[in-house]
Tab-separated table of C-alpha atoms in Angstrom:
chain	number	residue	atom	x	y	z
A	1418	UNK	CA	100.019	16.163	146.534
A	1419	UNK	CA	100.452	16.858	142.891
A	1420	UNK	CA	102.329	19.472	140.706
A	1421	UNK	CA	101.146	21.144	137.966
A	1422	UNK	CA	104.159	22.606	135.726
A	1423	UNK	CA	103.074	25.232	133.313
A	1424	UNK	CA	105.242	24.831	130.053
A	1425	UNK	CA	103.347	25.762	127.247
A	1426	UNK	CA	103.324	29.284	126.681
A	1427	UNK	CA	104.867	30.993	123.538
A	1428	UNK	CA	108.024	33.171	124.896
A	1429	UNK	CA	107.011	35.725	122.668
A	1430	UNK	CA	109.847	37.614	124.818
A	1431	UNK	CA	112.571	35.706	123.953
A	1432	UNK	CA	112.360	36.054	120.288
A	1433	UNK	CA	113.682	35.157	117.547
A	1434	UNK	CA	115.300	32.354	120.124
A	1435	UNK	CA	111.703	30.786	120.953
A	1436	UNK	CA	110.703	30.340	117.338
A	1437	UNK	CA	112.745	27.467	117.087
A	1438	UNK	CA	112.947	26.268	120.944
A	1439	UNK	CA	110.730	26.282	123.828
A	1440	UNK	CA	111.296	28.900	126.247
A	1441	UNK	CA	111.488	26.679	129.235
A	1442	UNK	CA	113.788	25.074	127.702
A	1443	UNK	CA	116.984	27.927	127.022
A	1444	UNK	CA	119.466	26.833	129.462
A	1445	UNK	CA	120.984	27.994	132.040
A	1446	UNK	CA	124.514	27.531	133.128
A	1447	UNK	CA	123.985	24.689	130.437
A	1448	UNK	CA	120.914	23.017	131.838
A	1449	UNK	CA	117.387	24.181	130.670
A	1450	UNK	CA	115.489	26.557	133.222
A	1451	UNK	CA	112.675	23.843	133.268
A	1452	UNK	CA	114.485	20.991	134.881
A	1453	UNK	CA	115.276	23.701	137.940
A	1454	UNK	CA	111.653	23.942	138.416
A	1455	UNK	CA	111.132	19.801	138.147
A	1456	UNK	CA	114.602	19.078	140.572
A	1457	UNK	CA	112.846	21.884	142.906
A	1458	UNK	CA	109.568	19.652	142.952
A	1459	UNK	CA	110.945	16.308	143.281
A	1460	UNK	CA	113.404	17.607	146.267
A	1461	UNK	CA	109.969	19.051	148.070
A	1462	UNK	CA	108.876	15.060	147.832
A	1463	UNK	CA	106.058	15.708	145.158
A	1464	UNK	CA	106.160	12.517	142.376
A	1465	UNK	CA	103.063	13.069	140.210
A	1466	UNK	CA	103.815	16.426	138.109
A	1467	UNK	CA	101.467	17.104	135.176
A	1468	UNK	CA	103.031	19.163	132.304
A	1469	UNK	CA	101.175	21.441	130.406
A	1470	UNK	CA	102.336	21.673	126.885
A	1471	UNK	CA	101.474	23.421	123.521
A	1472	UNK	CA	103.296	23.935	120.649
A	1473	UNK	CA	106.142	22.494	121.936
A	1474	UNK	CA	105.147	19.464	123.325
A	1475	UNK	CA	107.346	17.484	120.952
A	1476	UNK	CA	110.696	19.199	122.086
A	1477	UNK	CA	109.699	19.448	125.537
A	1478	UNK	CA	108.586	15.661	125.632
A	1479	UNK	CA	111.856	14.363	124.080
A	1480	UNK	CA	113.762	16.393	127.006
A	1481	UNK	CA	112.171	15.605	130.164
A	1482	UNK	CA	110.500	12.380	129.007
A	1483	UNK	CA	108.618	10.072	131.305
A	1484	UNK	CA	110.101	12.128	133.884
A	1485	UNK	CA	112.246	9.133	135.635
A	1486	UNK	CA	115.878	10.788	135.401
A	1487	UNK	CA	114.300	13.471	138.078
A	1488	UNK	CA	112.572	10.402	139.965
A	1489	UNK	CA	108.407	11.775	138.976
A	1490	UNK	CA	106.220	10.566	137.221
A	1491	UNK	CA	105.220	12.694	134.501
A	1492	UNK	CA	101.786	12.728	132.617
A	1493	UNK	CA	101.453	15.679	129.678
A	1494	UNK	CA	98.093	17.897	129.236
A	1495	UNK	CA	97.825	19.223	126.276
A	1496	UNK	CA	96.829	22.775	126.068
A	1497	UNK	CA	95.688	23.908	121.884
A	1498	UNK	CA	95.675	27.568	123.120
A	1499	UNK	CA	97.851	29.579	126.481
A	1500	UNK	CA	94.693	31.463	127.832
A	1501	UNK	CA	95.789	31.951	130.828
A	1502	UNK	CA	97.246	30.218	134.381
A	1503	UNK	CA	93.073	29.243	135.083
A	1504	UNK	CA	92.340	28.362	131.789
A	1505	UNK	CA	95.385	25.343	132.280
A	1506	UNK	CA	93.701	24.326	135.771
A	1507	UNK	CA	90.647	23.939	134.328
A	1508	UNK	CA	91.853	21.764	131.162
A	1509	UNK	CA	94.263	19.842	134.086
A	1510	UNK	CA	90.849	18.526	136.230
A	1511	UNK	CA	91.021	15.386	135.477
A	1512	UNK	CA	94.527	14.738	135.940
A	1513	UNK	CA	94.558	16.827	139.387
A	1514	UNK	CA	91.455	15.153	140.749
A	1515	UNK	CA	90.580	16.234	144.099
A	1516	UNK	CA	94.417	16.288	145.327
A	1517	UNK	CA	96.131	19.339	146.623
A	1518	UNK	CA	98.584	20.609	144.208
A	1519	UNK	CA	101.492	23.277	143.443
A	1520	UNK	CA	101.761	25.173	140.257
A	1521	UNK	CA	104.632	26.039	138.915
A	1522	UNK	CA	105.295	28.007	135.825
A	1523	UNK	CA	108.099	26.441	133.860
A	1524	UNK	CA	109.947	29.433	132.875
A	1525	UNK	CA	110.438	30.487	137.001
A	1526	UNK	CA	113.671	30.049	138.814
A	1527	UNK	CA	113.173	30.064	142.713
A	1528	UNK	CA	116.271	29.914	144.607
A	1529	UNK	CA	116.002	27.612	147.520
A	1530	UNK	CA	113.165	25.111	146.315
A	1531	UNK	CA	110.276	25.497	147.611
A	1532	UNK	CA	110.199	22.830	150.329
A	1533	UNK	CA	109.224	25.454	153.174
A	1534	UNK	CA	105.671	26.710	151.666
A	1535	UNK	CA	104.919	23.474	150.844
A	1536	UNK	CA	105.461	22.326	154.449
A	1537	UNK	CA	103.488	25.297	155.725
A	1538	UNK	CA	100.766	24.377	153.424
A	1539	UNK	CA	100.052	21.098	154.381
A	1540	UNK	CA	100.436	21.944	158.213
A	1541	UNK	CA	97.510	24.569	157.958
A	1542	UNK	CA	96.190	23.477	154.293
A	1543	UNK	CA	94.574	26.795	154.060
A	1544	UNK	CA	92.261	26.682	150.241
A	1545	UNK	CA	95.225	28.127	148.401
A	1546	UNK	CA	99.128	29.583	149.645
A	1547	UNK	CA	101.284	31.813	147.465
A	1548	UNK	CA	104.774	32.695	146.966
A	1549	UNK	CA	105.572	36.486	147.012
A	1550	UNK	CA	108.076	38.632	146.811
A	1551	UNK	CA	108.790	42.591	147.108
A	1552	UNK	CA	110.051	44.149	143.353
A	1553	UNK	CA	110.907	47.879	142.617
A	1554	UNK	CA	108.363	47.827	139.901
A	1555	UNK	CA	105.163	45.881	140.420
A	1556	UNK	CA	102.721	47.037	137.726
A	1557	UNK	CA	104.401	44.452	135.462
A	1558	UNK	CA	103.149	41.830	137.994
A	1559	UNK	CA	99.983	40.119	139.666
A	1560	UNK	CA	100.074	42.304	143.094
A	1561	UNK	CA	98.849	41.586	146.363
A	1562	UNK	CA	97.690	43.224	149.381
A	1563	UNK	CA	97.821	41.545	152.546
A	1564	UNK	CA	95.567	42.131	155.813
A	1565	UNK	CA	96.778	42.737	159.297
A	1566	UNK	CA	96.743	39.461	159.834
A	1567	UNK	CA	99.414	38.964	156.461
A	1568	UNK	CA	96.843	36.881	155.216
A	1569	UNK	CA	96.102	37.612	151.172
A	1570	UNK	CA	92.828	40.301	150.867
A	1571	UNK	CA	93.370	41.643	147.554
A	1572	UNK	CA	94.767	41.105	144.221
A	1573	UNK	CA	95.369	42.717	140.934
A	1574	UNK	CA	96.850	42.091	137.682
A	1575	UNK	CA	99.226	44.265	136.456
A	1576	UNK	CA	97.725	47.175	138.071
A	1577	UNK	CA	98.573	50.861	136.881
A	1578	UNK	CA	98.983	51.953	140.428
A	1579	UNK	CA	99.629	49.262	142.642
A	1580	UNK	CA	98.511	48.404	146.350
A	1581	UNK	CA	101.838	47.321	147.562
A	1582	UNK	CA	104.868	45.787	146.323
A	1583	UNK	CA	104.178	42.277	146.722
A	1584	UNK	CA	104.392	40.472	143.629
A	1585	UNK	CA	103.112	36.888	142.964
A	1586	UNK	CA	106.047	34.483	142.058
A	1587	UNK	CA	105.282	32.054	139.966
A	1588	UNK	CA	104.628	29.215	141.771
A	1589	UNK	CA	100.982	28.613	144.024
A	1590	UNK	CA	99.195	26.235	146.193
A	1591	UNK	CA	96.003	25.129	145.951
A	1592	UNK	CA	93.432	22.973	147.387
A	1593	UNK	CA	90.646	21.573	145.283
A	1594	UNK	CA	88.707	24.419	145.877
A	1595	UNK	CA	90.287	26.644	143.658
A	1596	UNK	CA	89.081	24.201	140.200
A	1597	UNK	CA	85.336	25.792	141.734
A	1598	UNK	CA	86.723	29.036	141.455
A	1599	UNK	CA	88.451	28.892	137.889
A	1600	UNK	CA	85.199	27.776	136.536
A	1601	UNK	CA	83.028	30.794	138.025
A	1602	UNK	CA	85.190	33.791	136.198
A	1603	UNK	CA	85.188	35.236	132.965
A	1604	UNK	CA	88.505	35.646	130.588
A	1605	UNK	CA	89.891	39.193	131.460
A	1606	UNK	CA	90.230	41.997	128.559
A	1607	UNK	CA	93.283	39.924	127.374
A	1608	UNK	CA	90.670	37.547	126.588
A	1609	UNK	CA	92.510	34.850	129.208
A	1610	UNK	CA	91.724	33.668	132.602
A	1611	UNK	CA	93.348	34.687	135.037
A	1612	UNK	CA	94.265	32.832	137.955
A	1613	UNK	CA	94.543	36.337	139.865
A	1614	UNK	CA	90.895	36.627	139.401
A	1615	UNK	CA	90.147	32.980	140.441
A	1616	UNK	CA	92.076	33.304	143.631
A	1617	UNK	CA	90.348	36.792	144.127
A	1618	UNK	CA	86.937	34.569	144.145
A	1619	UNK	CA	87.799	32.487	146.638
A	1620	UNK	CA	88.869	35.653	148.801
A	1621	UNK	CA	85.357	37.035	148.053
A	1622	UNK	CA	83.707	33.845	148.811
A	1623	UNK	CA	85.465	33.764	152.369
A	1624	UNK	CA	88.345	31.362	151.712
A	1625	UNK	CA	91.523	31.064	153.487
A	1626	UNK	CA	94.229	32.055	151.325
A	1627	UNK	CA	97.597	32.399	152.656
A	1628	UNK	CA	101.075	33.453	151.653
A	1629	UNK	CA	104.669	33.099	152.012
A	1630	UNK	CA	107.014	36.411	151.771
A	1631	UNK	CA	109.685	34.599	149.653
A	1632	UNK	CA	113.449	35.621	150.802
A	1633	UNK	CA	115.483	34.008	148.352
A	1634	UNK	CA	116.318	34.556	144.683
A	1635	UNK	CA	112.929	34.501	141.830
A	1636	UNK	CA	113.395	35.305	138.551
A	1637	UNK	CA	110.765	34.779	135.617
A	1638	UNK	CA	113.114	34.037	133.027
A	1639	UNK	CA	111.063	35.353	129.854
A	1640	UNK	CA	113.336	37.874	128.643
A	1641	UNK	CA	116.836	38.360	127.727
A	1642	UNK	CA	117.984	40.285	130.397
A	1643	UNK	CA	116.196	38.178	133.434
A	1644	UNK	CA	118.002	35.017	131.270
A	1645	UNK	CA	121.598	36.442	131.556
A	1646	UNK	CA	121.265	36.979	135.330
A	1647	UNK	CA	119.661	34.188	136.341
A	1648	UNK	CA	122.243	32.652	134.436
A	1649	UNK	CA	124.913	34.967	136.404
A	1650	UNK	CA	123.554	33.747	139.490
A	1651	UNK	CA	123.794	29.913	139.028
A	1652	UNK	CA	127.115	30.226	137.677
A	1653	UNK	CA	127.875	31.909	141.040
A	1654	UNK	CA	127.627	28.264	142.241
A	1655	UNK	CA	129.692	26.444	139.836
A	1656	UNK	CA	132.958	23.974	141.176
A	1657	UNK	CA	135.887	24.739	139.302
A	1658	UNK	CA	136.546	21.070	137.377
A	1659	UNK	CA	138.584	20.648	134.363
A	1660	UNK	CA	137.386	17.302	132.522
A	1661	UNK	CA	138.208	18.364	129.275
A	1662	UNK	CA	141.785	18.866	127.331
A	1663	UNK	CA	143.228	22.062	127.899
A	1664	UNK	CA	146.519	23.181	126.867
A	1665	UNK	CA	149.386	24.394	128.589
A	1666	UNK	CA	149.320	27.452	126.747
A	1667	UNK	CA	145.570	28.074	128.134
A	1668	UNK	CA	144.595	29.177	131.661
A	1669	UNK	CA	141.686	28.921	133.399
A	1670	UNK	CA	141.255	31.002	136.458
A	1671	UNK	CA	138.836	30.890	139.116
A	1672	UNK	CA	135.387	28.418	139.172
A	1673	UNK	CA	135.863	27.221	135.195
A	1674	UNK	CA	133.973	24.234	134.587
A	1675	UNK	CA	135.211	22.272	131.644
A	1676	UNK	CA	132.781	19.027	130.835
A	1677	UNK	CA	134.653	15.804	128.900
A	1678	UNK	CA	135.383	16.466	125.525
A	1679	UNK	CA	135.564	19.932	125.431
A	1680	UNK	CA	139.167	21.601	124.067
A	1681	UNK	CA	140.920	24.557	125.138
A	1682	UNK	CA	144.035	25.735	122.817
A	1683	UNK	CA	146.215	29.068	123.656
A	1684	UNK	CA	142.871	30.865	125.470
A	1685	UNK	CA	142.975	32.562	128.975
A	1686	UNK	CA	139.114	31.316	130.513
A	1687	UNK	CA	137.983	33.854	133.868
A	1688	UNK	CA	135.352	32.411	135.512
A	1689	UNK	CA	132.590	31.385	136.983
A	1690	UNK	CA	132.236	29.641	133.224
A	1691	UNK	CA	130.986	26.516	132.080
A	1692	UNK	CA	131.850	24.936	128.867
A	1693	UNK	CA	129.979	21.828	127.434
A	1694	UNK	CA	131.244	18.810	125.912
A	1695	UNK	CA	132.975	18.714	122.173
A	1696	UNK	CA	133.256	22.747	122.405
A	1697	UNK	CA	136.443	24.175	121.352
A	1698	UNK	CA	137.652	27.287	122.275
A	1699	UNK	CA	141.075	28.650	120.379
A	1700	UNK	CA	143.174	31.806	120.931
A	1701	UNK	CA	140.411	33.451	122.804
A	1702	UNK	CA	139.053	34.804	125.752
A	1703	UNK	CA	136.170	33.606	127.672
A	1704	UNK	CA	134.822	36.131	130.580
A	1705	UNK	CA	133.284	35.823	133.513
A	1706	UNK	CA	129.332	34.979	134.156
A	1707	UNK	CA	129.254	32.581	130.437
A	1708	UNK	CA	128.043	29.669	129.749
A	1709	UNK	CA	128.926	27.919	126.674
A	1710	UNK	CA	127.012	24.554	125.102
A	1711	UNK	CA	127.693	21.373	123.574
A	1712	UNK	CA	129.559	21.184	119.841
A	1713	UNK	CA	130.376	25.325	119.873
A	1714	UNK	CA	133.688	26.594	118.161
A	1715	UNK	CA	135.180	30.168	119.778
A	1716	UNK	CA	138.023	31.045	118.106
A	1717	UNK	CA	140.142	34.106	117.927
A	1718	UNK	CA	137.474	36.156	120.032
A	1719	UNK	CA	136.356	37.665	123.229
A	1720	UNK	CA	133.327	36.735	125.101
A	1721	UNK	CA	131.772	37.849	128.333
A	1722	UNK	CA	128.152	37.736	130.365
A	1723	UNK	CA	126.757	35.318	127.689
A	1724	UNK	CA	124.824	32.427	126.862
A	1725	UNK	CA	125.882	30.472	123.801
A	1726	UNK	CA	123.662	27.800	122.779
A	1727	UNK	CA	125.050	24.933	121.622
A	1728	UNK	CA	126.608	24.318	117.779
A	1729	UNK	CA	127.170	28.045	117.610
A	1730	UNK	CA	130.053	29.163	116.306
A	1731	UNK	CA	131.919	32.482	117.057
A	1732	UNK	CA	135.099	33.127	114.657
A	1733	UNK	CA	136.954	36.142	114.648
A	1734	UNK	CA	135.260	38.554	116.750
A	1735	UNK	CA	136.935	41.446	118.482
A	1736	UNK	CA	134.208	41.754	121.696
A	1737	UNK	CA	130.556	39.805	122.161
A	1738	UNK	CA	129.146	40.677	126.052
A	1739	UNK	CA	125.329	40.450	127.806
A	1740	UNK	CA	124.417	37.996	124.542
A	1741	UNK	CA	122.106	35.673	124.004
A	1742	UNK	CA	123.171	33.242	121.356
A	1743	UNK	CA	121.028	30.621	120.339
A	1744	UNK	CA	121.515	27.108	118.075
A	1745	UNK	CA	123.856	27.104	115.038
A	1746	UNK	CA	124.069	30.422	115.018
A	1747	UNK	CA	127.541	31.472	112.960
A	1748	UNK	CA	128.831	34.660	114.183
A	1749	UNK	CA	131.936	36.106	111.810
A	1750	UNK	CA	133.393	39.482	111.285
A	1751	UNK	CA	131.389	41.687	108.896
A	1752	UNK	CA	133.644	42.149	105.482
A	1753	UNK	CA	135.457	45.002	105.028
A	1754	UNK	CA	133.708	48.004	103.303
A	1755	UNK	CA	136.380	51.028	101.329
A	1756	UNK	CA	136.115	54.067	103.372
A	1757	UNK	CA	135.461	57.395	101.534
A	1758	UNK	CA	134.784	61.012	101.730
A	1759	UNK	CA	133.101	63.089	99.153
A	1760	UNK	CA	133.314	67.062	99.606
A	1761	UNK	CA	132.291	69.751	98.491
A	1762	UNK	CA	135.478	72.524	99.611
A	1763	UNK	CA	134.967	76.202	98.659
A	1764	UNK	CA	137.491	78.354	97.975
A	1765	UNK	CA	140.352	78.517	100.732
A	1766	UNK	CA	138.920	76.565	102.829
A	1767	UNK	CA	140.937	73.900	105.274
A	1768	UNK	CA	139.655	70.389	105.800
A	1769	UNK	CA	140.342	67.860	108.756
A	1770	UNK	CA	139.296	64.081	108.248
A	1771	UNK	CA	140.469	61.579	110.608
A	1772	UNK	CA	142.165	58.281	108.895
């Protein structure tokens, strides 16, 4: 069995961070949501992952590489164009071949691998097996509708009034069958195609498609918010270790992880909260739920429920919280500005101005 990682879309969400950086690769608790997705692979014993790549393919190539440091074997697909989850199965035949294979979209975070609907699949091998999960709000998802049987009858893109609340995760199983189906439909009125359509075919056509009602923890990770708690929820899992130099006059309370060569002068750090390696954080305070990079300087500020990429700086700042900080960014105190009133007072009248 193969994987198929999905890592070159445009993260048109996450701007103005993805202009400069891939999306799958903003990190999280200081390791990129993409190498999640590959660690969840590798522990479900898959070796052979194809990457999809686009724009990026330069940045995301330098990070993962040949894909040895996670034990696969990588190969990348280019992709000139995201149309769409079928459109990168049908570029990705050759590479897939006739082997079974899961897809994963590079920007997901599933918590608790996905060993168990990989096992189910390949005790039943039904022609495809997805990953769903029940959300408050599914019209922003692909939906399906399951028979009495809970096997997969129906789905719909982003539908304006859903069937159910079952929305697809992003990761799905598929048998060879399905590179038939992504070749027999048409790009939707976003002009892409969709794999919700191609796995629709094979239900038409009379295929087995199955499903697995997911438990755990999914996130897709393409916005701000969905970063910051995905975020929240790894650093839930964080070992308190101190590896760095931290003063006496600093304290660091509760799960704090401090990596070698960070510094820590006269600052009070709550976790959970990871700092990287060569940060230094001065007469400050570092909240709970943060996670600070390599090379960044906090001084003289407050920070909470944030994500600092690394080689930021933050100087001087009375309060940053739920932020989303990306690469060199310098963050200062504005200057400051004369205050003034200008009136216009009749006759008797009485005035109150606040100073």
């Amino acid at each position: 069995m193969k994987a198929l990682v999905l890592a070159g879309g445009a993260g048109t969400r996450l701007r103005p961070i993805t202009h400069t950086s891939a999306k799958q690769l903003v990190p999280v608790a200081n390791k990129p949501v993409l190498f999640y997705g590959l660690e969840a692979i590798a522990a479900a014993g898959i070796t052979d992952v194809g990457i999809v790549v686009g724009d990026t393919v330069a940045e995301i190539m330098e990070a993962v590489g040949d894909g040895s440091k996670f034990g696969l074997d990588v190969t990348y697909i280019p992709q000139r164009k995201p149309l769409g989850l079928a459109h990168a199965v049908r570029i990705s035949r050759d590479y897939l071949g006739d082997d079974d294979f899961a897809m994963y979209l590079g920007d997901n975070f599933v918590v608790g691998g996905i060993d168990q609907p990989i096992r189910a699949f390949r005790a039943h091998r039904p022609d495809a097996h997805l990953l769903l999960t029940r959300v408050s709000d599914p019209r922003s998802f692909g939906v399906a509708e399951l028979d009495e049987h809970g096997r997969v009858r129906h789905l719909e893109e982003k539908p304006t009034h859903p069937r159910s609340d079952l929305a697809l995760v992003g990761v799905y199983l598929f048998s060879p069958a399905i590179h038939e189906a992504v070749r027999a439909i048409e790009p939707s009125w976003r002009g892409e195609l969709e794999i919700t359509h191609a796995v629709q075919w094979l239900i038409d056509e009379g295929k087995d498609v199955r499903s697995t009602l997911i438990s755990g923890y999914w996130k897709d990770t393409g916005n701000v918010t969905d970063m910051l708690e995905v975020n929240r929820l790894v650093l839930e899992t964080v070992e308190p270790r101190c590896d760095g130099d931290v003063d006496q006059d600093s304290e660091l309370i509760g799960r704090v992880r401090v990596d070698e060569g960070a510094v820590i002068r006269n600052s009070r750090v709550i976790g959970p909260v990871v700092v990287g390696s060569g940060t230094v954080i001065t007469d400050s305070y570092v909240g709970p739920f943060t996670s600070i990079a390599e090379g960044c300087l906090v001084e003289d500020s407050e920070l909470e429920f944030s994500i600092v990429l690394r080689n930021a700086s933050i100087s001087g700042v009375r309060r940053i919280e739920a932020s989303l900080i990306g690469r060199h960014v310098q963050v200062t105190p504005a200057p400051p500005v004369p205050h003034a009133h200008r009136l216009v007072l009749g006759d008797h009248s009485k005035a109150q101005i606040s100073s």
